[in-house]
Amino acid sequence: SPRSAKRVSPVWSLACLIAFPGQPRRGCTSRAVAHARRLYRYAKIFTQTRKVKKEQQSRLQAGLNKLEDAAALVDELKGQAREKSIELSRKQLEADNALQNIQDSIERSSSQRQEVAGLQGVLSKEEVTLAERKKAIDIEMAGVKPILEKAMKAVSGIKSETLGEVRALRTPPVVVRDILQAVLMMMGIYDTSWQSMRSFLAKRGVKEDIIGFDARKINPKIREQVDEHLRTNGQSFEPEKAKFASKAAAPLAAWVKANLQYVFFFFSFLFFCSMSTVPAFPRRTARRSLAALGCGGSPGPLCNAVQYASILE
């Protein structure tokens, strides 16, 4: 029985404490009561400790959650940092390329400035050369104009009867034929048969047409053809032989030669005048000069000047 037992079990002591709290009663010994009270205190301490531990556990769990959130945020920031690093590398590459382009442009500009300086030096030398050649052309022009005026005066002195005699010839002398052929070529008449020559001489005002002929209308091709004709048949244009063949032949021969000299020096003069007013005018070759002027199928005086100036190159 509980009363006779020397050792009270913890269960009984707890039961006595629950049944008779505060004092031993109905067979509960003081020892059992003390043991029960110790159990009660233990249970109370256990409960309080458990509560504290749960609170600590909650706080720790909250800390762990925050650490996990922080780790996720760090991972996100790392990803953004990698993207920014890639973008920065791309921007840096673009900046390097832009800087390289600027440096290349500066180098090209420096090279172009050097080329311009060199071209200016060349142009200065060429201007001196042009001035000297222009002076020589002026001198030649001064000598050609009187010759041309003298030849035109001689043509105006040809009598109509003399032209009629030449036209009446059934077979003209070679000298007369050569001279008339050159006249027709310079006038732009490509049919140089004897019938064409007779028709030309039969025109009303033929002398006026010859005297009033503007040598600036002669294009380089015709001039070359006439020049070649004179080199091939130069003897026919000698004054003595031409005068012996016909009274009309000598003035016409002089007119042809004077016009050839005039057109050569005139267009050379015009060309060099244009060179002095157009600093960047290309004149390495006649073709480049014509391209710069945009000469078409029927070039004007300036285009003719460029073509004639190719002879001086």
PDB file of C-alpha atoms in Angstrom:
ATOM      1  CA  SER A   1       0.000   0.000   0.000  1.00  0.00           C
ATOM      2  CA  PRO A   2       1.181   3.601  -0.524  1.00  0.00           C
ATOM      3  CA  ARG A   3       1.290   4.231   3.158  1.00  0.00           C
ATOM      4  CA  SER A   4       3.519   1.263   3.946  1.00  0.00           C
ATOM      5  CA  ALA A   5       5.802   1.751   0.965  1.00  0.00           C
ATOM      6  CA  LYS A   6       9.222   3.075   1.798  1.00  0.00           C
ATOM      7  CA  ARG A   7       9.722   4.546  -1.671  1.00  0.00           C
ATOM      8  CA  VAL A   8       6.912   6.480  -3.267  1.00  0.00           C
ATOM      9  CA  SER A   9       6.656   6.193  -7.051  1.00  0.00           C
ATOM     10  CA  PRO A  10       6.715   9.426  -9.050  1.00  0.00           C
ATOM     11  CA  VAL A  11       3.317   8.648 -10.499  1.00  0.00           C
ATOM     12  CA  TRP A  12       1.736   8.409  -7.061  1.00  0.00           C
ATOM     13  CA  SER A  13       3.446  11.543  -5.865  1.00  0.00           C
ATOM     14  CA  LEU A  14       2.129  13.398  -8.902  1.00  0.00           C
ATOM     15  CA  ALA A  15      -1.322  12.010  -8.248  1.00  0.00           C
ATOM     16  CA  CYS A  16      -1.200  13.165  -4.640  1.00  0.00           C
ATOM     17  CA  LEU A  17      -0.087  16.631  -5.698  1.00  0.00           C
ATOM     18  CA  ILE A  18      -2.912  16.878  -8.198  1.00  0.00           C
ATOM     19  CA  ALA A  19      -5.481  15.534  -5.772  1.00  0.00           C
ATOM     20  CA  PHE A  20      -4.293  17.472  -2.698  1.00  0.00           C
ATOM     21  CA  PRO A  21      -2.377  20.516  -3.874  1.00  0.00           C
ATOM     22  CA  GLY A  22      -0.585  22.575  -1.236  1.00  0.00           C
ATOM     23  CA  GLN A  23      -0.414  19.981   1.568  1.00  0.00           C
ATOM     24  CA  PRO A  24      -0.040  16.202   1.984  1.00  0.00           C
ATOM     25  CA  ARG A  25      -3.334  14.622   2.573  1.00  0.00           C
ATOM     26  CA  ARG A  26      -4.923  11.120   2.657  1.00  0.00           C
ATOM     27  CA  GLY A  27      -1.853   9.029   2.735  1.00  0.00           C
ATOM     28  CA  CYS A  28       0.504  11.203   0.647  1.00  0.00           C
ATOM     29  CA  THR A  29       3.779  11.432   2.424  1.00  0.00           C
ATOM     30  CA  SER A  30       5.865  14.588   2.573  1.00  0.00           C
ATOM     31  CA  ARG A  31       8.470  12.869   0.535  1.00  0.00           C
ATOM     32  CA  ALA A  32       6.004  12.118  -2.206  1.00  0.00           C
ATOM     33  CA  VAL A  33       4.729  15.653  -2.093  1.00  0.00           C
ATOM     34  CA  ALA A  34       8.227  17.037  -2.478  1.00  0.00           C
ATOM     35  CA  HIS A  35       8.870  14.707  -5.339  1.00  0.00           C
ATOM     36  CA  ALA A  36       5.626  15.753  -6.995  1.00  0.00           C
ATOM     37  CA  ARG A  37       6.457  19.407  -6.563  1.00  0.00           C
ATOM     38  CA  ARG A  38       9.806  18.794  -8.212  1.00  0.00           C
ATOM     39  CA  LEU A  39       8.014  17.208 -11.123  1.00  0.00           C
ATOM     40  CA  TYR A  40       5.639  20.141 -11.362  1.00  0.00           C
ATOM     41  CA  ARG A  41       8.494  22.578 -11.409  1.00  0.00           C
ATOM     42  CA  TYR A  42      10.237  20.489 -14.019  1.00  0.00           C
ATOM     43  CA  ALA A  43       7.118  20.426 -16.154  1.00  0.00           C
ATOM     44  CA  LYS A  44       6.744  24.187 -15.810  1.00  0.00           C
ATOM     45  CA  ILE A  45      10.394  24.783 -16.665  1.00  0.00           C
ATOM     46  CA  PHE A  46      10.141  22.377 -19.598  1.00  0.00           C
ATOM     47  CA  THR A  47       7.084  24.187 -20.920  1.00  0.00           C
ATOM     48  CA  GLN A  48       8.752  27.600 -20.630  1.00  0.00           C
ATOM     49  CA  THR A  49      11.980  26.324 -22.151  1.00  0.00           C
ATOM     50  CA  ARG A  50      10.095  24.711 -24.981  1.00  0.00           C
ATOM     51  CA  LYS A  51       8.264  27.952 -25.664  1.00  0.00           C
ATOM     52  CA  VAL A  52      11.539  29.870 -25.700  1.00  0.00           C
ATOM     53  CA  LYS A  53      13.143  27.318 -28.006  1.00  0.00           C
ATOM     54  CA  LYS A  54      10.182  27.494 -30.380  1.00  0.00           C
ATOM     55  CA  GLU A  55      10.474  31.269 -30.467  1.00  0.00           C
ATOM     56  CA  GLN A  56      14.183  30.951 -31.118  1.00  0.00           C
ATOM     57  CA  GLN A  57      13.468  28.370 -33.782  1.00  0.00           C
ATOM     58  CA  SER A  58      10.959  30.728 -35.394  1.00  0.00           C
ATOM     59  CA  ARG A  59      13.462  33.556 -35.322  1.00  0.00           C
ATOM     60  CA  LEU A  60      16.167  31.317 -36.753  1.00  0.00           C
ATOM     61  CA  GLN A  61      13.818  30.069 -39.466  1.00  0.00           C
ATOM     62  CA  ALA A  62      12.922  33.638 -40.331  1.00  0.00           C
ATOM     63  CA  GLY A  63      16.643  34.403 -40.507  1.00  0.00           C
ATOM     64  CA  LEU A  64      17.209  31.427 -42.769  1.00  0.00           C
ATOM     65  CA  ASN A  65      14.346  32.576 -45.024  1.00  0.00           C
ATOM     66  CA  LYS A  66      15.885  36.012 -45.205  1.00  0.00           C
ATOM     67  CA  LEU A  67      19.257  34.468 -45.993  1.00  0.00           C
ATOM     68  CA  GLU A  68      17.655  32.427 -48.767  1.00  0.00           C
ATOM     69  CA  ASP A  69      15.967  35.568 -50.142  1.00  0.00           C
ATOM     70  CA  ALA A  70      19.274  37.397 -49.908  1.00  0.00           C
ATOM     71  CA  ALA A  71      21.021  34.544 -51.748  1.00  0.00           C
ATOM     72  CA  ALA A  72      18.382  34.649 -54.490  1.00  0.00           C
ATOM     73  CA  LEU A  73      18.791  38.431 -54.722  1.00  0.00           C
ATOM     74  CA  VAL A  74      22.564  38.027 -54.908  1.00  0.00           C
ATOM     75  CA  ASP A  75      22.166  35.499 -57.716  1.00  0.00           C
ATOM     76  CA  GLU A  76      19.843  37.907 -59.561  1.00  0.00           C
ATOM     77  CA  LEU A  77      22.284  40.762 -59.087  1.00  0.00           C
ATOM     78  CA  LYS A  78      25.113  38.569 -60.322  1.00  0.00           C
ATOM     79  CA  GLY A  79      23.133  37.784 -63.472  1.00  0.00           C
ATOM     80  CA  GLN A  80      22.426  41.462 -64.025  1.00  0.00           C
ATOM     81  CA  ALA A  81      26.091  42.238 -63.389  1.00  0.00           C
ATOM     82  CA  ARG A  82      27.089  39.674 -66.041  1.00  0.00           C
ATOM     83  CA  GLU A  83      24.665  41.240 -68.530  1.00  0.00           C
ATOM     84  CA  LYS A  84      25.973  44.705 -67.705  1.00  0.00           C
ATOM     85  CA  SER A  85      29.523  43.436 -68.095  1.00  0.00           C
ATOM     86  CA  ILE A  86      28.710  42.023 -71.550  1.00  0.00           C
ATOM     87  CA  GLU A  87      26.987  45.289 -72.529  1.00  0.00           C
ATOM     88  CA  LEU A  88      29.935  47.261 -71.193  1.00  0.00           C
ATOM     89  CA  SER A  89      32.341  45.136 -73.221  1.00  0.00           C
ATOM     90  CA  ARG A  90      30.280  45.744 -76.342  1.00  0.00           C
ATOM     91  CA  LYS A  91      30.148  49.482 -75.667  1.00  0.00           C
ATOM     92  CA  GLN A  92      33.875  49.501 -75.013  1.00  0.00           C
ATOM     93  CA  LEU A  93      34.486  47.732 -78.321  1.00  0.00           C
ATOM     94  CA  GLU A  94      32.296  50.274 -80.123  1.00  0.00           C
ATOM     95  CA  ALA A  95      34.144  53.097 -78.408  1.00  0.00           C
ATOM     96  CA  ASP A  96      37.496  51.580 -79.408  1.00  0.00           C
ATOM     97  CA  ASN A  97      36.324  51.241 -83.006  1.00  0.00           C
ATOM     98  CA  ALA A  98      35.055  54.827 -83.027  1.00  0.00           C
ATOM     99  CA  LEU A  99      38.352  56.031 -81.619  1.00  0.00           C
ATOM    100  CA  GLN A 100      40.232  54.044 -84.232  1.00  0.00           C
ATOM    101  CA  ASN A 101      38.058  55.543 -86.976  1.00  0.00           C
ATOM    102  CA  ILE A 102      38.780  59.016 -85.641  1.00  0.00           C
ATOM    103  CA  GLN A 103      42.493  58.295 -85.600  1.00  0.00           C
ATOM    104  CA  ASP A 104      42.312  56.919 -89.154  1.00  0.00           C
ATOM    105  CA  SER A 105      40.404  60.020 -90.264  1.00  0.00           C
ATOM    106  CA  ILE A 106      43.023  62.236 -88.673  1.00  0.00           C
ATOM    107  CA  GLU A 107      45.782  60.311 -90.428  1.00  0.00           C
ATOM    108  CA  ARG A 108      43.943  60.521 -93.759  1.00  0.00           C
ATOM    109  CA  SER A 109      43.375  64.226 -93.259  1.00  0.00           C
ATOM    110  CA  SER A 110      47.045  64.699 -92.514  1.00  0.00           C
ATOM    111  CA  SER A 111      47.966  62.709 -95.606  1.00  0.00           C
ATOM    112  CA  GLN A 112      45.519  64.722 -97.711  1.00  0.00           C
ATOM    113  CA  ARG A 113      46.918  67.962 -96.355  1.00  0.00           C
ATOM    114  CA  GLN A 114      50.371  66.819 -97.366  1.00  0.00           C
ATOM    115  CA  GLU A 115      49.087  65.899-100.822  1.00  0.00           C
ATOM    116  CA  VAL A 116      47.381  69.287-101.135  1.00  0.00           C
ATOM    117  CA  ALA A 117      50.582  71.008-100.092  1.00  0.00           C
ATOM    118  CA  GLY A 118      52.475  69.000-102.698  1.00  0.00           C
ATOM    119  CA  LEU A 119      49.881  69.798-105.375  1.00  0.00           C
ATOM    120  CA  GLN A 120      50.057  73.473-104.497  1.00  0.00           C
ATOM    121  CA  GLY A 121      53.787  73.377-105.042  1.00  0.00           C
ATOM    122  CA  VAL A 122      53.315  71.621-108.380  1.00  0.00           C
ATOM    123  CA  LEU A 123      50.624  74.101-109.399  1.00  0.00           C
ATOM    124  CA  SER A 124      52.879  77.006-108.510  1.00  0.00           C
ATOM    125  CA  LYS A 125      55.573  75.628-110.786  1.00  0.00           C
ATOM    126  CA  GLU A 126      53.059  74.941-113.534  1.00  0.00           C
ATOM    127  CA  GLU A 127      51.698  78.472-113.271  1.00  0.00           C
ATOM    128  CA  VAL A 128      55.177  79.792-113.940  1.00  0.00           C
ATOM    129  CA  THR A 129      55.489  77.448-116.922  1.00  0.00           C
ATOM    130  CA  LEU A 130      52.055  78.460-118.187  1.00  0.00           C
ATOM    131  CA  ALA A 131      52.943  82.132-117.922  1.00  0.00           C
ATOM    132  CA  GLU A 132      56.071  81.564-119.985  1.00  0.00           C
ATOM    133  CA  ARG A 133      54.257  79.533-122.610  1.00  0.00           C
ATOM    134  CA  LYS A 134      51.417  82.070-122.747  1.00  0.00           C
ATOM    135  CA  LYS A 135      53.948  84.810-123.355  1.00  0.00           C
ATOM    136  CA  ALA A 136      55.420  82.809-126.233  1.00  0.00           C
ATOM    137  CA  ILE A 137      51.928  82.225-127.657  1.00  0.00           C
ATOM    138  CA  ASP A 138      51.140  85.933-127.429  1.00  0.00           C
ATOM    139  CA  ILE A 139      54.237  86.643-129.474  1.00  0.00           C
ATOM    140  CA  GLU A 140      53.251  84.038-132.067  1.00  0.00           C
ATOM    141  CA  MET A 141      49.683  85.368-132.198  1.00  0.00           C
ATOM    142  CA  ALA A 142      50.987  88.845-132.787  1.00  0.00           C
ATOM    143  CA  GLY A 143      52.850  87.492-135.803  1.00  0.00           C
ATOM    144  CA  VAL A 144      50.009  85.320-137.157  1.00  0.00           C
ATOM    145  CA  LYS A 145      47.279  87.957-137.239  1.00  0.00           C
ATOM    146  CA  PRO A 146      49.004  90.135-139.853  1.00  0.00           C
ATOM    147  CA  ILE A 147      49.628  87.059-141.990  1.00  0.00           C
ATOM    148  CA  LEU A 148      45.952  86.088-141.785  1.00  0.00           C
ATOM    149  CA  GLU A 149      44.819  89.616-142.580  1.00  0.00           C
ATOM    150  CA  LYS A 150      47.190  89.724-145.559  1.00  0.00           C
ATOM    151  CA  ALA A 151      45.852  86.368-146.819  1.00  0.00           C
ATOM    152  CA  MET A 152      42.227  87.549-146.453  1.00  0.00           C
ATOM    153  CA  LYS A 153      43.064  90.722-148.340  1.00  0.00           C
ATOM    154  CA  ALA A 154      44.668  88.641-151.105  1.00  0.00           C
ATOM    155  CA  VAL A 155      41.545  86.458-151.334  1.00  0.00           C
ATOM    156  CA  SER A 156      39.349  89.533-151.586  1.00  0.00           C
ATOM    157  CA  GLY A 157      41.495  90.640-154.531  1.00  0.00           C
ATOM    158  CA  ILE A 158      40.723  87.500-156.556  1.00  0.00           C
ATOM    159  CA  LYS A 159      38.683  88.458-159.578  1.00  0.00           C
ATOM    160  CA  SER A 160      35.500  86.630-160.455  1.00  0.00           C
ATOM    161  CA  GLU A 161      36.873  86.014-163.936  1.00  0.00           C
ATOM    162  CA  THR A 162      39.823  84.177-162.421  1.00  0.00           C
ATOM    163  CA  LEU A 163      37.495  81.935-160.419  1.00  0.00           C
ATOM    164  CA  GLY A 164      35.458  81.381-163.575  1.00  0.00           C
ATOM    165  CA  GLU A 165      38.575  80.269-165.448  1.00  0.00           C
ATOM    166  CA  VAL A 166      39.397  77.771-162.746  1.00  0.00           C
ATOM    167  CA  ARG A 167      35.812  76.489-162.706  1.00  0.00           C
ATOM    168  CA  ALA A 168      35.865  76.097-166.492  1.00  0.00           C
ATOM    169  CA  LEU A 169      38.823  73.714-166.400  1.00  0.00           C
ATOM    170  CA  ARG A 170      37.853  70.193-167.435  1.00  0.00           C
ATOM    171  CA  THR A 171      40.862  68.663-165.649  1.00  0.00           C
ATOM    172  CA  PRO A 172      42.466  71.026-163.129  1.00  0.00           C
ATOM    173  CA  PRO A 173      46.192  71.020-162.366  1.00  0.00           C
ATOM    174  CA  VAL A 174      47.249  69.002-159.341  1.00  0.00           C
ATOM    175  CA  VAL A 175      48.330  72.158-157.497  1.00  0.00           C
ATOM    176  CA  VAL A 176      44.918  73.791-157.957  1.00  0.00           C
ATOM    177  CA  ARG A 177      43.129  70.620-156.961  1.00  0.00           C
ATOM    178  CA  ASP A 178      45.223  70.223-153.795  1.00  0.00           C
ATOM    179  CA  ILE A 179      44.644  73.835-152.734  1.00  0.00           C
ATOM    180  CA  LEU A 180      40.887  73.723-153.379  1.00  0.00           C
ATOM    181  CA  GLN A 181      40.640  70.420-151.541  1.00  0.00           C
ATOM    182  CA  ALA A 182      42.204  72.051-148.437  1.00  0.00           C
ATOM    183  CA  VAL A 183      39.808  75.005-148.723  1.00  0.00           C
ATOM    184  CA  LEU A 184      36.759  72.730-148.905  1.00  0.00           C
ATOM    185  CA  MET A 185      37.987  70.647-145.973  1.00  0.00           C
ATOM    186  CA  MET A 186      38.430  73.750-143.824  1.00  0.00           C
ATOM    187  CA  MET A 187      34.960  74.972-144.807  1.00  0.00           C
ATOM    188  CA  GLY A 188      33.504  71.658-143.636  1.00  0.00           C
ATOM    189  CA  ILE A 189      32.768  70.247-147.097  1.00  0.00           C
ATOM    190  CA  TYR A 190      33.790  66.588-147.156  1.00  0.00           C
ATOM    191  CA  ASP A 191      33.025  65.981-150.840  1.00  0.00           C
ATOM    192  CA  THR A 192      36.332  66.966-152.457  1.00  0.00           C
ATOM    193  CA  SER A 193      35.585  65.783-155.967  1.00  0.00           C
ATOM    194  CA  TRP A 194      36.236  68.184-158.870  1.00  0.00           C
ATOM    195  CA  GLN A 195      32.493  68.532-159.405  1.00  0.00           C
ATOM    196  CA  SER A 196      32.073  69.608-155.778  1.00  0.00           C
ATOM    197  CA  MET A 197      34.925  72.094-156.158  1.00  0.00           C
ATOM    198  CA  ARG A 198      33.327  73.626-159.271  1.00  0.00           C
ATOM    199  CA  SER A 199      30.001  73.902-157.466  1.00  0.00           C
ATOM    200  CA  PHE A 200      31.722  75.608-154.550  1.00  0.00           C
ATOM    201  CA  LEU A 201      33.423  78.144-156.815  1.00  0.00           C
ATOM    202  CA  ALA A 202      30.123  78.783-158.615  1.00  0.00           C
ATOM    203  CA  LYS A 203      28.337  79.871-155.455  1.00  0.00           C
ATOM    204  CA  ARG A 204      27.360  83.500-155.225  1.00  0.00           C
ATOM    205  CA  GLY A 205      29.490  85.283-152.635  1.00  0.00           C
ATOM    206  CA  VAL A 206      32.083  82.502-152.402  1.00  0.00           C
ATOM    207  CA  LYS A 207      34.864  85.015-151.750  1.00  0.00           C
ATOM    208  CA  GLU A 208      32.858  86.597-148.943  1.00  0.00           C
ATOM    209  CA  ASP A 209      32.277  83.148-147.443  1.00  0.00           C
ATOM    210  CA  ILE A 210      36.001  82.438-147.491  1.00  0.00           C
ATOM    211  CA  ILE A 211      36.953  85.850-146.095  1.00  0.00           C
ATOM    212  CA  GLY A 212      34.274  85.747-143.378  1.00  0.00           C
ATOM    213  CA  PHE A 213      35.104  82.180-142.371  1.00  0.00           C
ATOM    214  CA  ASP A 214      35.567  81.842-138.590  1.00  0.00           C
ATOM    215  CA  ALA A 215      38.561  79.627-137.979  1.00  0.00           C
ATOM    216  CA  ARG A 216      37.308  78.931-134.445  1.00  0.00           C
ATOM    217  CA  LYS A 217      34.704  76.607-135.974  1.00  0.00           C
ATOM    218  CA  ILE A 218      37.408  74.205-137.129  1.00  0.00           C
ATOM    219  CA  ASN A 219      37.410  71.130-134.921  1.00  0.00           C
ATOM    220  CA  PRO A 220      40.615  69.199-134.205  1.00  0.00           C
ATOM    221  CA  LYS A 221      39.736  66.354-136.554  1.00  0.00           C
ATOM    222  CA  ILE A 222      39.407  68.660-139.568  1.00  0.00           C
ATOM    223  CA  ARG A 223      42.546  70.536-138.589  1.00  0.00           C
ATOM    224  CA  GLU A 224      44.516  67.297-138.403  1.00  0.00           C
ATOM    225  CA  GLN A 225      43.187  66.238-141.791  1.00  0.00           C
ATOM    226  CA  VAL A 226      44.109  69.561-143.392  1.00  0.00           C
ATOM    227  CA  ASP A 227      47.482  69.546-141.672  1.00  0.00           C
ATOM    228  CA  GLU A 228      48.150  66.032-142.953  1.00  0.00           C
ATOM    229  CA  HIS A 229      47.036  67.137-146.409  1.00  0.00           C
ATOM    230  CA  LEU A 230      49.536  70.010-146.325  1.00  0.00           C
ATOM    231  CA  ARG A 231      52.382  67.761-145.167  1.00  0.00           C
ATOM    232  CA  THR A 232      51.617  65.277-147.939  1.00  0.00           C
ATOM    233  CA  ASN A 233      51.171  67.887-150.678  1.00  0.00           C
ATOM    234  CA  GLY A 234      53.345  70.673-149.320  1.00  0.00           C
ATOM    235  CA  GLN A 235      54.866  71.510-152.702  1.00  0.00           C
ATOM    236  CA  SER A 236      51.461  72.502-154.069  1.00  0.00           C
ATOM    237  CA  PHE A 237      51.206  75.245-151.423  1.00  0.00           C
ATOM    238  CA  GLU A 238      54.501  76.881-152.251  1.00  0.00           C
ATOM    239  CA  PRO A 239      53.747  80.454-153.405  1.00  0.00           C
ATOM    240  CA  GLU A 240      55.657  80.202-156.683  1.00  0.00           C
ATOM    241  CA  LYS A 241      54.066  76.933-157.784  1.00  0.00           C
ATOM    242  CA  ALA A 242      50.595  78.030-156.667  1.00  0.00           C
ATOM    243  CA  LYS A 243      50.916  81.338-158.520  1.00  0.00           C
ATOM    244  CA  PHE A 244      52.156  79.567-161.634  1.00  0.00           C
ATOM    245  CA  ALA A 245      49.181  77.180-161.601  1.00  0.00           C
ATOM    246  CA  SER A 246      46.531  79.909-161.189  1.00  0.00           C
ATOM    247  CA  LYS A 247      46.208  83.493-160.020  1.00  0.00           C
ATOM    248  CA  ALA A 248      43.478  82.353-157.592  1.00  0.00           C
ATOM    249  CA  ALA A 249      45.492  79.454-156.185  1.00  0.00           C
ATOM    250  CA  ALA A 250      48.249  81.458-154.473  1.00  0.00           C
ATOM    251  CA  PRO A 251      45.914  83.603-152.275  1.00  0.00           C
ATOM    252  CA  LEU A 252      43.857  80.537-151.362  1.00  0.00           C
ATOM    253  CA  ALA A 253      46.988  78.584-150.420  1.00  0.00           C
ATOM    254  CA  ALA A 254      48.173  81.465-148.236  1.00  0.00           C
ATOM    255  CA  TRP A 255      44.693  81.646-146.683  1.00  0.00           C
ATOM    256  CA  VAL A 256      44.739  77.946-145.794  1.00  0.00           C
ATOM    257  CA  LYS A 257      48.178  78.096-144.168  1.00  0.00           C
ATOM    258  CA  ALA A 258      47.401  81.323-142.285  1.00  0.00           C
ATOM    259  CA  ASN A 259      44.146  79.890-140.914  1.00  0.00           C
ATOM    260  CA  LEU A 260      45.913  76.752-139.750  1.00  0.00           C
ATOM    261  CA  GLN A 261      48.492  78.806-137.867  1.00  0.00           C
ATOM    262  CA  TYR A 262      45.834  81.108-136.462  1.00  0.00           C
ATOM    263  CA  VAL A 263      43.551  78.343-135.185  1.00  0.00           C
ATOM    264  CA  PHE A 264      46.471  76.562-133.557  1.00  0.00           C
ATOM    265  CA  PHE A 265      47.754  79.589-131.662  1.00  0.00           C
ATOM    266  CA  PHE A 266      44.292  80.980-130.952  1.00  0.00           C
ATOM    267  CA  PHE A 267      43.037  77.870-129.234  1.00  0.00           C
ATOM    268  CA  SER A 268      46.357  77.399-127.462  1.00  0.00           C
ATOM    269  CA  PHE A 269      45.989  80.946-126.155  1.00  0.00           C
ATOM    270  CA  LEU A 270      42.374  80.312-125.126  1.00  0.00           C
ATOM    271  CA  PHE A 271      43.357  77.088-123.406  1.00  0.00           C
ATOM    272  CA  PHE A 272      46.065  78.688-121.307  1.00  0.00           C
ATOM    273  CA  CYS A 273      43.761  81.572-120.425  1.00  0.00           C
ATOM    274  CA  SER A 274      41.240  79.042-119.129  1.00  0.00           C
ATOM    275  CA  MET A 275      44.025  77.324-117.194  1.00  0.00           C
ATOM    276  CA  SER A 276      44.832  80.567-115.413  1.00  0.00           C
ATOM    277  CA  THR A 277      41.197  80.970-114.302  1.00  0.00           C
ATOM    278  CA  VAL A 278      40.492  77.334-113.420  1.00  0.00           C
ATOM    279  CA  PRO A 279      43.166  76.229-110.913  1.00  0.00           C
ATOM    280  CA  ALA A 280      42.063  72.600-110.740  1.00  0.00           C
ATOM    281  CA  PHE A 281      41.714  72.180-114.527  1.00  0.00           C
ATOM    282  CA  PRO A 282      43.111  68.769-115.498  1.00  0.00           C
ATOM    283  CA  ARG A 283      45.487  68.844-118.445  1.00  0.00           C
ATOM    284  CA  ARG A 284      47.511  65.673-118.252  1.00  0.00           C
ATOM    285  CA  THR A 285      45.828  64.423-121.390  1.00  0.00           C
ATOM    286  CA  ALA A 286      43.348  65.932-123.835  1.00  0.00           C
ATOM    287  CA  ARG A 287      40.813  63.241-122.981  1.00  0.00           C
ATOM    288  CA  ARG A 288      40.784  64.116-119.283  1.00  0.00           C
ATOM    289  CA  SER A 289      40.465  67.771-120.180  1.00  0.00           C
ATOM    290  CA  LEU A 290      37.492  67.125-122.427  1.00  0.00           C
ATOM    291  CA  ALA A 291      35.845  65.019-119.719  1.00  0.00           C
ATOM    292  CA  ALA A 292      36.287  67.836-117.220  1.00  0.00           C
ATOM    293  CA  LEU A 293      34.632  70.297-119.597  1.00  0.00           C
ATOM    294  CA  GLY A 294      31.856  67.868-120.527  1.00  0.00           C
ATOM    295  CA  CYS A 295      32.417  68.341-124.267  1.00  0.00           C
ATOM    296  CA  GLY A 296      29.841  66.589-126.386  1.00  0.00           C
ATOM    297  CA  GLY A 297      29.560  65.814-130.066  1.00  0.00           C
ATOM    298  CA  SER A 298      29.740  69.468-131.170  1.00  0.00           C
ATOM    299  CA  PRO A 299      32.328  71.114-128.897  1.00  0.00           C
ATOM    300  CA  GLY A 300      32.529  74.864-128.528  1.00  0.00           C
ATOM    301  CA  PRO A 301      35.626  77.062-128.664  1.00  0.00           C
ATOM    302  CA  LEU A 302      36.791  76.155-125.164  1.00  0.00           C
ATOM    303  CA  CYS A 303      36.488  72.424-125.847  1.00  0.00           C
ATOM    304  CA  ASN A 304      38.315  72.900-129.128  1.00  0.00           C
ATOM    305  CA  ALA A 305      40.993  74.760-127.193  1.00  0.00           C
ATOM    306  CA  VAL A 306      41.503  71.761-124.932  1.00  0.00           C
ATOM    307  CA  GLN A 307      41.751  69.424-127.915  1.00  0.00           C
ATOM    308  CA  TYR A 308      44.282  71.657-129.674  1.00  0.00           C
ATOM    309  CA  ALA A 309      46.260  72.075-126.462  1.00  0.00           C
ATOM    310  CA  SER A 310      46.880  68.322-126.452  1.00  0.00           C
ATOM    311  CA  ILE A 311      49.331  68.997-129.279  1.00  0.00           C
ATOM    312  CA  LEU A 312      51.439  71.032-126.853  1.00  0.00           C
ATOM    313  CA  GLU A 313      51.561  68.300-124.205  1.00  0.00           C
TER     314      GLU A 313
END
